[in-house]
Short mmCIF file of N, CA, C and O in Angstrom, two decimals:
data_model
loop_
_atom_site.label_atom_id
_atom_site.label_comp_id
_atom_site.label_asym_id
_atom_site.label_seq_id
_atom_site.Cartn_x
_atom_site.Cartn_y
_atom_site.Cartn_z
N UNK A 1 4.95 -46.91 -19.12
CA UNK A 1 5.31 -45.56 -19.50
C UNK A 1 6.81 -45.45 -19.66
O UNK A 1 7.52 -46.13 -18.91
N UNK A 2 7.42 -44.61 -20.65
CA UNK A 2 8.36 -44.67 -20.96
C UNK A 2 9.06 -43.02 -20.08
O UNK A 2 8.42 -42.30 -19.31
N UNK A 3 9.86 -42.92 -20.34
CA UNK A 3 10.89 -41.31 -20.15
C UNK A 3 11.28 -40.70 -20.85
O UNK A 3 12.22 -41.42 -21.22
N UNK A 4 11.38 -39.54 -21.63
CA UNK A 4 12.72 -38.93 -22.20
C UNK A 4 12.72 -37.82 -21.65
O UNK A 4 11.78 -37.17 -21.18
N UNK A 5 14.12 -37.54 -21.75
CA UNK A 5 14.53 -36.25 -21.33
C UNK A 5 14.84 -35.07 -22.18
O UNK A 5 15.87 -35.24 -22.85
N UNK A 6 14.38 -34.18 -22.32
CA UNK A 6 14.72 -33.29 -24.02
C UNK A 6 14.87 -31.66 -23.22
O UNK A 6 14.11 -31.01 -22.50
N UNK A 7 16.51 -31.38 -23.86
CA UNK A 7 17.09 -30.32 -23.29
C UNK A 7 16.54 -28.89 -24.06
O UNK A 7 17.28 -28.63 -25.01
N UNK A 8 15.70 -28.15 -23.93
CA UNK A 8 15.10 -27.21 -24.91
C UNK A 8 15.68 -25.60 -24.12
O UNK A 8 15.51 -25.51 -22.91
N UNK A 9 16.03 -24.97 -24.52
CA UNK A 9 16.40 -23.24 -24.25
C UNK A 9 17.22 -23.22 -22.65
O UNK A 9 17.30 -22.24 -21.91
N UNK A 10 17.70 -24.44 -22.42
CA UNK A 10 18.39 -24.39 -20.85
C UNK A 10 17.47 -24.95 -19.99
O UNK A 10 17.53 -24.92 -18.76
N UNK A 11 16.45 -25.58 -20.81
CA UNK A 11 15.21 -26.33 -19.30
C UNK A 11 15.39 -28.01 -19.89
O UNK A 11 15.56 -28.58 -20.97
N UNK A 12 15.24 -28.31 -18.72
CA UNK A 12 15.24 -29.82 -19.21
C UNK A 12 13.77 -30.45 -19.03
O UNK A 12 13.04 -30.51 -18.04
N UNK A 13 13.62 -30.85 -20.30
CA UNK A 13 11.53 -31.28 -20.09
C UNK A 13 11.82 -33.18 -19.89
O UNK A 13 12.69 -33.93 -20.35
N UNK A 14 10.89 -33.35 -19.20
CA UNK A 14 10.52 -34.63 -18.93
C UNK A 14 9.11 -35.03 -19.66
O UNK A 14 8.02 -34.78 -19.16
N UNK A 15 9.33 -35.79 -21.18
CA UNK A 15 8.56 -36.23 -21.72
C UNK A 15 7.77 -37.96 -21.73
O UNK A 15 8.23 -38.97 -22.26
N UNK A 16 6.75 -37.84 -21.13
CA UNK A 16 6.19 -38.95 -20.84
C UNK A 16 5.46 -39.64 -22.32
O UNK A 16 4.58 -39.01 -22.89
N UNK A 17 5.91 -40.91 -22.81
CA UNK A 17 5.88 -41.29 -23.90
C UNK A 17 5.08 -42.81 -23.55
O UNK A 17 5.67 -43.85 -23.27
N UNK A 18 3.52 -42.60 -23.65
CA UNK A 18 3.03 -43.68 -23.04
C UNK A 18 2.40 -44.73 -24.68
O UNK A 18 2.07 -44.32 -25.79
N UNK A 19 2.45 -45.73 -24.28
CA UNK A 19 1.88 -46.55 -25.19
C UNK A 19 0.64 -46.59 -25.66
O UNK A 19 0.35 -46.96 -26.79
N UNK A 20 -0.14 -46.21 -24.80
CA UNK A 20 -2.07 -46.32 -24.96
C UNK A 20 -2.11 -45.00 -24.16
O UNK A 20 -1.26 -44.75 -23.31
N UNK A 21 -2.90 -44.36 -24.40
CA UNK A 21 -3.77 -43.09 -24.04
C UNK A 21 -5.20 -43.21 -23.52
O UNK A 21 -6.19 -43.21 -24.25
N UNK A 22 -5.22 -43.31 -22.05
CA UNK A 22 -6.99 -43.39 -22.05
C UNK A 22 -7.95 -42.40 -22.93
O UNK A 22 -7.89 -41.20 -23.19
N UNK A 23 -8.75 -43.33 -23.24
CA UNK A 23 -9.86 -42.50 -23.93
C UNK A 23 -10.32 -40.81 -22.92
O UNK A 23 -10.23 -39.62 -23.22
N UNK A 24 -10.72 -41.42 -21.85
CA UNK A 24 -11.68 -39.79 -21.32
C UNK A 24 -10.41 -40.48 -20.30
O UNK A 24 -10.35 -41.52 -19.64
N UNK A 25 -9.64 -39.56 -20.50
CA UNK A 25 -8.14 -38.86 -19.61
C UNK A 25 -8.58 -38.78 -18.72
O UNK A 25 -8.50 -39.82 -18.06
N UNK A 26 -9.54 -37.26 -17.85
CA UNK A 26 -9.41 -37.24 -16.96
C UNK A 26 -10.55 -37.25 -15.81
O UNK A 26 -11.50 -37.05 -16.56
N UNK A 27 -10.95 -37.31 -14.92
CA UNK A 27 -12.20 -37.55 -14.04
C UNK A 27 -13.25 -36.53 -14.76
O UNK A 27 -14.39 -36.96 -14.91
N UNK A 28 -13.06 -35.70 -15.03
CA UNK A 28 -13.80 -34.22 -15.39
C UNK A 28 -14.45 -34.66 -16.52
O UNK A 28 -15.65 -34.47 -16.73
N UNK A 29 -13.49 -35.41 -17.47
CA UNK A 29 -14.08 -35.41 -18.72
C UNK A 29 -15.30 -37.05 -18.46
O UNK A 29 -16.24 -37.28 -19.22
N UNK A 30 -15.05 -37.66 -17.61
CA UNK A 30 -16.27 -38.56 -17.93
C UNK A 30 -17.46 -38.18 -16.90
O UNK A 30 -18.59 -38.63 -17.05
N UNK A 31 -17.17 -37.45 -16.01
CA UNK A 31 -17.92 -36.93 -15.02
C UNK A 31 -18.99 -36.19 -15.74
O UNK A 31 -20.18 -36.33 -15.46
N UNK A 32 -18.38 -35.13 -17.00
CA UNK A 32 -19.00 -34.39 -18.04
C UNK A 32 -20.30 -35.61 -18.99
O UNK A 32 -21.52 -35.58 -19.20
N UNK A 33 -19.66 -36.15 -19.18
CA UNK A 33 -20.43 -37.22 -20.53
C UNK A 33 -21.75 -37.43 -19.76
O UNK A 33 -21.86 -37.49 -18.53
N UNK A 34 -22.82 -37.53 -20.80
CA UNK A 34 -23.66 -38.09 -20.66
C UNK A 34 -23.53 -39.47 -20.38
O UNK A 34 -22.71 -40.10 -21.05
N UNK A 35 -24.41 -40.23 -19.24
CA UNK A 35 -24.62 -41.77 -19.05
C UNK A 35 -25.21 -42.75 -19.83
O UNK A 35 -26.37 -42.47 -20.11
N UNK A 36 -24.79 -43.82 -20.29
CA UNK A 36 -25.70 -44.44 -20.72
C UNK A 36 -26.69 -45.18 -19.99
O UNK A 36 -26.47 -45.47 -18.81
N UNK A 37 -27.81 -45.53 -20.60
CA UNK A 37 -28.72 -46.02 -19.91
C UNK A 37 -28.93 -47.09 -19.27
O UNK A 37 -29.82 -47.16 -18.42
N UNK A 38 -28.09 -48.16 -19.60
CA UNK A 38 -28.12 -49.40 -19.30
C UNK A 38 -26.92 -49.60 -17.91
O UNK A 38 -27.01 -50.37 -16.96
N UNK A 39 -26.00 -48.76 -18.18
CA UNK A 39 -25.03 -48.60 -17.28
C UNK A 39 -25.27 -47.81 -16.05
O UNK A 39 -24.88 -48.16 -14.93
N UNK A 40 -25.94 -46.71 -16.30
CA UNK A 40 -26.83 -45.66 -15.28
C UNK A 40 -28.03 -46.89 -14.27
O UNK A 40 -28.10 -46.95 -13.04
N UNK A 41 -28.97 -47.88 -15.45
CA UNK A 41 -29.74 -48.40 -14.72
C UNK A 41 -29.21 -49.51 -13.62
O UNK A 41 -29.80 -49.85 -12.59
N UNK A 42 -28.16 -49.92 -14.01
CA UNK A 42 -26.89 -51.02 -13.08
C UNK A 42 -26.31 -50.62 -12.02
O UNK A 42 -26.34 -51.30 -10.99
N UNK A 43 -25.57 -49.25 -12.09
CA UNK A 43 -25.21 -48.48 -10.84
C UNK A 43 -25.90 -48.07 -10.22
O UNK A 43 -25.58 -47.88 -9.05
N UNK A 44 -27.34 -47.67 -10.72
CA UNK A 44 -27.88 -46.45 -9.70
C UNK A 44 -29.12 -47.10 -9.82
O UNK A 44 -28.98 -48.02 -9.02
N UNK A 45 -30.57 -47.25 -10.45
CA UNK A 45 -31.43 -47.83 -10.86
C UNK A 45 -32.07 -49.28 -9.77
O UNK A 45 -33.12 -49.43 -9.13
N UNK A 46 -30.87 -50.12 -9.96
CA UNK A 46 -30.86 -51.64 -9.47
C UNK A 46 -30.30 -51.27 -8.04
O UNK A 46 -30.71 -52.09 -7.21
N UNK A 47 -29.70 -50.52 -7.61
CA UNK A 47 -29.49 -50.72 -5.99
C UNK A 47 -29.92 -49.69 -5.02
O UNK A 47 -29.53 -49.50 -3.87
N UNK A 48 -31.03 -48.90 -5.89
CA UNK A 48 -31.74 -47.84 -5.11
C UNK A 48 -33.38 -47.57 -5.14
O UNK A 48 -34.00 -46.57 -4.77
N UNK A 49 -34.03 -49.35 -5.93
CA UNK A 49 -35.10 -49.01 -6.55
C UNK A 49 -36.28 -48.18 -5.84
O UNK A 49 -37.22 -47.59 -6.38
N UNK A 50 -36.00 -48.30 -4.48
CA UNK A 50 -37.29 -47.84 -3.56
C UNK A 50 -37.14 -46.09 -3.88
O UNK A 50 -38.11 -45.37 -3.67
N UNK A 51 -35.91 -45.55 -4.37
CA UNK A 51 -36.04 -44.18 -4.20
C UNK A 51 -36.21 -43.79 -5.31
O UNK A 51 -35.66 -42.70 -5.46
N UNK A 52 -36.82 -44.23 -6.41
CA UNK A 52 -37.03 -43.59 -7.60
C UNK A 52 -37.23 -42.36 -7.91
O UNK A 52 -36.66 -41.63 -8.72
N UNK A 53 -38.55 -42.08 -6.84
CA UNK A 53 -39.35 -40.92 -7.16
C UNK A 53 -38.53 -40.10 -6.88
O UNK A 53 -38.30 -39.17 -7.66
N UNK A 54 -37.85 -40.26 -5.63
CA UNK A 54 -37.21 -39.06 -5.18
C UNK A 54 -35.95 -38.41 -6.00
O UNK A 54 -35.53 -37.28 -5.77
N UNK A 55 -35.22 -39.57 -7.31
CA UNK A 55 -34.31 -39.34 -7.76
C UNK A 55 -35.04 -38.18 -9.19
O UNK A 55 -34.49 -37.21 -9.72
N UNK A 56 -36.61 -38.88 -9.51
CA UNK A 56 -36.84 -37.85 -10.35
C UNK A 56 -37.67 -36.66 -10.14
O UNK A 56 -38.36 -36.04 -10.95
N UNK A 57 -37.41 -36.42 -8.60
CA UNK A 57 -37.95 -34.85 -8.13
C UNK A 57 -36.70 -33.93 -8.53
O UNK A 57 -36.73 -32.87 -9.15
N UNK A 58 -35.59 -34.61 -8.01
CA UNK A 58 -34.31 -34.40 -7.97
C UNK A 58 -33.66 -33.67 -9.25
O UNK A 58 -33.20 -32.53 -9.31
N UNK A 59 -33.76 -34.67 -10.25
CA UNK A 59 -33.42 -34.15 -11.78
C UNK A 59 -34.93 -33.22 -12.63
O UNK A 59 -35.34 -33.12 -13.79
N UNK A 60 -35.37 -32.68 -11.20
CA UNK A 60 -36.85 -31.98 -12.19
C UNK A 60 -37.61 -32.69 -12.83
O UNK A 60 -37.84 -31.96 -13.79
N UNK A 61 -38.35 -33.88 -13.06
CA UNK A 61 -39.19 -34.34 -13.68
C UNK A 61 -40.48 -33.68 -12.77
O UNK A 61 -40.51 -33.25 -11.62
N UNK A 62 -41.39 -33.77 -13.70
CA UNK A 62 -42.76 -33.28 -13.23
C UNK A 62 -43.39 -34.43 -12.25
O UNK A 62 -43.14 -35.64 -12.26
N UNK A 63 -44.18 -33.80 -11.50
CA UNK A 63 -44.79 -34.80 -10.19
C UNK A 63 -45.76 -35.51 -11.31
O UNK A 63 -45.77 -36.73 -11.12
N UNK A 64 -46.37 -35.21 -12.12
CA UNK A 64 -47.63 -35.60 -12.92
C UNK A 64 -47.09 -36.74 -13.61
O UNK A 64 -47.85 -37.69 -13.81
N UNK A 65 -45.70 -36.79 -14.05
CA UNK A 65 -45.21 -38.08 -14.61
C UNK A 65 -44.61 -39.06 -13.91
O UNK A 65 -44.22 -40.17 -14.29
N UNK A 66 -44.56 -38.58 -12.91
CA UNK A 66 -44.01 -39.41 -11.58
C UNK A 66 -45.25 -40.51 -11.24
O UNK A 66 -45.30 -41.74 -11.24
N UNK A 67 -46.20 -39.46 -10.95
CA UNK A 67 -47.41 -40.24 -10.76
C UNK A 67 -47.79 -41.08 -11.94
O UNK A 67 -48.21 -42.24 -11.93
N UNK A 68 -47.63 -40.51 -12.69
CA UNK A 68 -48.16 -41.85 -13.91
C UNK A 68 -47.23 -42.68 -13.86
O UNK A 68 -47.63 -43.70 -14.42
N UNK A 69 -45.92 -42.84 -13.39
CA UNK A 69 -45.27 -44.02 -13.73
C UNK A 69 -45.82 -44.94 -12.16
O UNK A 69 -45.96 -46.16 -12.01
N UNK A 70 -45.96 -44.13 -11.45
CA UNK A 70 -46.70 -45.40 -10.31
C UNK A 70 -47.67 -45.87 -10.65
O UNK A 70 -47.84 -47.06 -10.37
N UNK A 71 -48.48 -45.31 -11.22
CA UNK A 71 -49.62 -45.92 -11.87
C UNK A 71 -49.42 -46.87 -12.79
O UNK A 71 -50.17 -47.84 -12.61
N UNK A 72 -48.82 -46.96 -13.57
CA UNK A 72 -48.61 -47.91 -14.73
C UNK A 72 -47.58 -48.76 -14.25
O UNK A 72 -47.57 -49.97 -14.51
N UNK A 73 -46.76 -48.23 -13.60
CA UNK A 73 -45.60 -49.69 -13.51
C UNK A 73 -45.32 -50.17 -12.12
O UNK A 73 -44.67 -49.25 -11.60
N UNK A 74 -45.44 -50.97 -11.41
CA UNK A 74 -45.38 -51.59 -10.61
C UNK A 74 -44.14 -51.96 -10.01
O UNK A 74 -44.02 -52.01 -8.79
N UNK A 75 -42.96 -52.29 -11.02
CA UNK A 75 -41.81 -52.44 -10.83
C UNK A 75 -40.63 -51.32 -10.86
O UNK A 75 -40.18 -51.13 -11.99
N UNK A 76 -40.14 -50.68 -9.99
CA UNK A 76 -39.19 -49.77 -9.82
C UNK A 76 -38.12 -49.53 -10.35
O UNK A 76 -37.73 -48.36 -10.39
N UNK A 77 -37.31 -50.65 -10.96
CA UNK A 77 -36.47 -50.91 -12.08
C UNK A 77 -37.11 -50.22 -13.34
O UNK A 77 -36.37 -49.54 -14.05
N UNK A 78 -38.46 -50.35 -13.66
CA UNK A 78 -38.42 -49.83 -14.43
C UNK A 78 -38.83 -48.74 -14.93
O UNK A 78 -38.58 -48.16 -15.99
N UNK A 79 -39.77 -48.41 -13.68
CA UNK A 79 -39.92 -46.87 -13.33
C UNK A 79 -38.68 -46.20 -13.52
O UNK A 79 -38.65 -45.61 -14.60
N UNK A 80 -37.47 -46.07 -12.71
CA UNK A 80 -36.11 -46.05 -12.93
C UNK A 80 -35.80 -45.53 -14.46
O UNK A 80 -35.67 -44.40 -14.93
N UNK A 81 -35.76 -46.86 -15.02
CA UNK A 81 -35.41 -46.42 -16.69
C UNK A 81 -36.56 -45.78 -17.40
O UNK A 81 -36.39 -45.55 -18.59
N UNK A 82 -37.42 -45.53 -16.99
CA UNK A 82 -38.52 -44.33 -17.70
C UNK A 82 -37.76 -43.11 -16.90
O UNK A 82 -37.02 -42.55 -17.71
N UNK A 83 -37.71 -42.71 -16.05
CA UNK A 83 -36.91 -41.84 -15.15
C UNK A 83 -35.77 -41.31 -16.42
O UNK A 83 -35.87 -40.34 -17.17
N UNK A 84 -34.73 -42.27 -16.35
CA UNK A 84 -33.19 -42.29 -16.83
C UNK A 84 -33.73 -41.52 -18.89
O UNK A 84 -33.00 -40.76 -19.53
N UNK A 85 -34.78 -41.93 -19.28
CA UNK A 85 -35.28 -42.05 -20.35
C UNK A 85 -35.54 -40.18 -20.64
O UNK A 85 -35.05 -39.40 -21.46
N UNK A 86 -36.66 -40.00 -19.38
CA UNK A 86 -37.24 -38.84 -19.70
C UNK A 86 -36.23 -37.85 -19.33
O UNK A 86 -36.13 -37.04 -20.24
N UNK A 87 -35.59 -37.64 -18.53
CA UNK A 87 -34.32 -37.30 -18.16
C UNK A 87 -33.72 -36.84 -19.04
O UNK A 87 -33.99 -35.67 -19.32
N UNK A 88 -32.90 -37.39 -19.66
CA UNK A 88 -32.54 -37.22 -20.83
C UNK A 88 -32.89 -36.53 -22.17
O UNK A 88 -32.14 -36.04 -23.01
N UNK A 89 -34.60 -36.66 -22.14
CA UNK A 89 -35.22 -36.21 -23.54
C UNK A 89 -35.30 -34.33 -22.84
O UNK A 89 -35.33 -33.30 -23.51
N UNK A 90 -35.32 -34.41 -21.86
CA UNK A 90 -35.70 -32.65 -21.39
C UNK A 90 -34.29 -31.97 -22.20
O UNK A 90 -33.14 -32.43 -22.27
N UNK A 91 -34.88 -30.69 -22.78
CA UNK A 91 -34.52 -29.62 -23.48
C UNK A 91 -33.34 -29.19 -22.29
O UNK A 91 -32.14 -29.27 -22.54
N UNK A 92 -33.78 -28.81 -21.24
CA UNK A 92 -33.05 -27.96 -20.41
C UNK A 92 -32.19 -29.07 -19.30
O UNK A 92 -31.69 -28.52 -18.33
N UNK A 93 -32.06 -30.15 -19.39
CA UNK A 93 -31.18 -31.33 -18.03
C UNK A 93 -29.84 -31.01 -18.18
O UNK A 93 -29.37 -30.32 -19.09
N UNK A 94 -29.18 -31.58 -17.17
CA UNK A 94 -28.18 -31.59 -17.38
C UNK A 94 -27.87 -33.03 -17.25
O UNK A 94 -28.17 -33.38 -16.10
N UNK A 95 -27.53 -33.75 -17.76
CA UNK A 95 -27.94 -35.71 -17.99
C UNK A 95 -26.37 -35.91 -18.01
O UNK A 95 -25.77 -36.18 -19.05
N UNK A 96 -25.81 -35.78 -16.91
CA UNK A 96 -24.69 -36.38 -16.75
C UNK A 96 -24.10 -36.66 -15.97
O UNK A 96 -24.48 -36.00 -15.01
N UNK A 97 -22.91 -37.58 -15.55
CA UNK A 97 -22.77 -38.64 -14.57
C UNK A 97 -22.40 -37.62 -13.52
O UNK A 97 -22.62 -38.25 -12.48
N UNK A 98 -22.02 -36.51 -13.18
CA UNK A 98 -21.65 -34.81 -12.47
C UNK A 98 -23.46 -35.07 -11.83
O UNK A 98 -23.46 -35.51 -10.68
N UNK A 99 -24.27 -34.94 -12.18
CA UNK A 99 -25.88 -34.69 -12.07
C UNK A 99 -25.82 -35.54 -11.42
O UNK A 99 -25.76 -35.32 -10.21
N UNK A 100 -25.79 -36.93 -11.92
CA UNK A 100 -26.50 -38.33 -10.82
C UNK A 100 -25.13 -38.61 -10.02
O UNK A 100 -25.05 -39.76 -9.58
N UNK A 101 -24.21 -37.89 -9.78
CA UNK A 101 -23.72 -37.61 -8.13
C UNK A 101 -24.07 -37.10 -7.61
O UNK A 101 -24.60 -37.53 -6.58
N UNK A 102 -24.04 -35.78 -7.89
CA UNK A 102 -24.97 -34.81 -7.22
C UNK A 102 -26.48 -35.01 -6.59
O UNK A 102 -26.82 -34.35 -5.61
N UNK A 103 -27.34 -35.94 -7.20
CA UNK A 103 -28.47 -36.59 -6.99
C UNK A 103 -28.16 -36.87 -5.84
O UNK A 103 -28.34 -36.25 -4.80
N UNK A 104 -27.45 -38.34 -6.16
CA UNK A 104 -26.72 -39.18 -4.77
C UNK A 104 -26.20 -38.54 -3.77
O UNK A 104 -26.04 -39.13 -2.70
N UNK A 105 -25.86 -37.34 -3.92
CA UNK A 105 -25.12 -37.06 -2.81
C UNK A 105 -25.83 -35.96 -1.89
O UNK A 105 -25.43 -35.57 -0.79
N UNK A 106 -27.27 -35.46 -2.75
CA UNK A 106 -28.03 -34.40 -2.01
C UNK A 106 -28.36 -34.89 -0.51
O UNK A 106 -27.62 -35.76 -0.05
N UNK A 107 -29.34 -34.45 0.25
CA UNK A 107 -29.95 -34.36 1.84
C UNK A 107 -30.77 -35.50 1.37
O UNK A 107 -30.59 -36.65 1.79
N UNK A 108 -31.85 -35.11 0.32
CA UNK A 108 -33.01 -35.84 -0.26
C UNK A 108 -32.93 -37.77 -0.24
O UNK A 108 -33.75 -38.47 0.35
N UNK A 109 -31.79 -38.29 -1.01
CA UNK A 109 -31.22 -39.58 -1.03
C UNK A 109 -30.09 -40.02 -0.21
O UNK A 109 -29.85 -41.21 -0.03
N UNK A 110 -29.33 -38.95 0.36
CA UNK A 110 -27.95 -39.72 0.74
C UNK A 110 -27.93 -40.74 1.20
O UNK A 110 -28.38 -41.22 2.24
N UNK A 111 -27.11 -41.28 0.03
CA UNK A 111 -26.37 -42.00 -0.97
C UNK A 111 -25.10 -42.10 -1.20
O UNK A 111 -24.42 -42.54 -2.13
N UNK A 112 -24.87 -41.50 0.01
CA UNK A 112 -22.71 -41.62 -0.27
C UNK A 112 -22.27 -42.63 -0.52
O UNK A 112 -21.54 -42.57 -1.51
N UNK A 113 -22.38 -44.12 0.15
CA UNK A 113 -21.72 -45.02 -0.27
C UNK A 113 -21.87 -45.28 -1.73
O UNK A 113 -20.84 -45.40 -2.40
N UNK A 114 -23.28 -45.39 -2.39
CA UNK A 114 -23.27 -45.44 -3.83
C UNK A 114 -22.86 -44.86 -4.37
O UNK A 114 -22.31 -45.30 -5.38
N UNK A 115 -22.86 -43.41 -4.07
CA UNK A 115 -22.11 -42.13 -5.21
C UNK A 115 -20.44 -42.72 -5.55
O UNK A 115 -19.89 -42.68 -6.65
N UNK A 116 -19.74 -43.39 -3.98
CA UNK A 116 -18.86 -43.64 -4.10
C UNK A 116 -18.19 -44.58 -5.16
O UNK A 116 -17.27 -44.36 -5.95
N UNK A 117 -18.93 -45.67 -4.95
CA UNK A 117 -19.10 -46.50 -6.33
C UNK A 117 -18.83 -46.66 -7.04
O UNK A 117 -18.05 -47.45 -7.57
N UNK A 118 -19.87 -45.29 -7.51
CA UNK A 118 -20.07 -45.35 -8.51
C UNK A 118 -19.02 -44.30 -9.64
O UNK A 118 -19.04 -44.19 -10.87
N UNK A 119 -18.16 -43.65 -8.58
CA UNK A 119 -16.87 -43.10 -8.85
C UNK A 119 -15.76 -43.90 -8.98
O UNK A 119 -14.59 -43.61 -9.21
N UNK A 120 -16.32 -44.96 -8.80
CA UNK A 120 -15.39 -46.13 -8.20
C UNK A 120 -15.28 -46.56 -9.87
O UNK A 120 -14.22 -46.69 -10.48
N UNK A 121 -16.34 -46.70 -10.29
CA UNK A 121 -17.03 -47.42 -11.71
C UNK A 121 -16.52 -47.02 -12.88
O UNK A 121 -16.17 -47.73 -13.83
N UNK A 122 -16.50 -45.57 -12.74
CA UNK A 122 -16.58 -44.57 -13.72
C UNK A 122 -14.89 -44.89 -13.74
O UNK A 122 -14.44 -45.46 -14.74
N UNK A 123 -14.36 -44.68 -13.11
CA UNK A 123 -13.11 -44.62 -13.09
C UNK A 123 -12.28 -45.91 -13.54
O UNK A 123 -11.12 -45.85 -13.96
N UNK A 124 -13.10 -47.21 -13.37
CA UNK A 124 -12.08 -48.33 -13.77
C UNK A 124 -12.79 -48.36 -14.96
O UNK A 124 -12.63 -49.47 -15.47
N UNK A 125 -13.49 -47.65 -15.61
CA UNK A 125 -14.10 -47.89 -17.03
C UNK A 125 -13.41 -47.05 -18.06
O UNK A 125 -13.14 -47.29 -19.23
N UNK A 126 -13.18 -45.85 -17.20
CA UNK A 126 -12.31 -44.98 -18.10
C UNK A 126 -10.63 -45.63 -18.26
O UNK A 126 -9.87 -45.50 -19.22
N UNK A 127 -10.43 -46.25 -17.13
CA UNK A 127 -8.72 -46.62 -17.40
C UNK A 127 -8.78 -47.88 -18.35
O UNK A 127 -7.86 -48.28 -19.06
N UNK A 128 -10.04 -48.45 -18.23
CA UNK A 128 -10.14 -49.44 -19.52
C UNK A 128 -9.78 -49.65 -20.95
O UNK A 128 -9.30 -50.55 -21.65
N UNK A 129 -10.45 -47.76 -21.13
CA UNK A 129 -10.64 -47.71 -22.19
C UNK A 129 -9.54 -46.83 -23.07
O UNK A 129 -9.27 -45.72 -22.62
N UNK A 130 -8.93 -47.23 -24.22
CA UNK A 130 -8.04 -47.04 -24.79
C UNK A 130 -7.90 -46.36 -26.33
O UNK A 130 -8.79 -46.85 -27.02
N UNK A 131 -6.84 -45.10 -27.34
CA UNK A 131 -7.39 -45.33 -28.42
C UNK A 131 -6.70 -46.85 -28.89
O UNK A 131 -7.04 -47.38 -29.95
#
């Protein structure tokens, strides 16, 4: 990061003149974004598979599709990404990485160390990323 100093009406401004600009600036704004799926199923998905169900009582999925995914799938991973899937397709969700903290961080899962994480995640992904 660079400095200048620029004297305007008797105030002196301190202009920060950086080389690269993160893409999603600030916590808020990636907290806002929708997750992707593959990245959602890596953080959260893969190191919580036993609590599936409870993650999609959580985001409102219907018990009736809950149950059908025990029925049909055997594997929790991928129960998970049917979860992360239907999630998403609802009219009314709110499908964003703000939501699956909040998930993590309810009575229902706690999940603090993961939520942490996964703030942890979000954050070295955003300083990654550059225009």
């Amino acid at each position: 990061l660079n400095f200048k100093c620029v004297k305007f009406h008797s105030v002196i401004l301190i202009i920060v003149i950086a080389k690269e600009v993160p893409l999603m600036f600030t916590t808020d704004s990636v907290l806002q974004s929708a997750p992707d799926i593959s990245k959602l199923s890596d953080l959260v998905g893969a190191e919580i598979p036993a609590k599936w169900e409870l993650f999609g009582v959580q985001v409102r999925l219907q018990q009736s599709y809950l149950d059908c995914l025990r029925d049909e799938h055997h594997d929790s991973k991928i129960r998970f990404i049917h979860i992360f899937n239907e999630w998403k397709a609802m009219k009314t969700s709110d499908f964003t990485w703000a939501t699956v903290l909040k998930v993590l961080y309810s009575k229902t899962l706690s999940e603090y160390t993961l939520a942490e994480n996964v703030v942890k995640k979000l954050k070295s992904s955003a300083s990654q990323q550059t225009f």
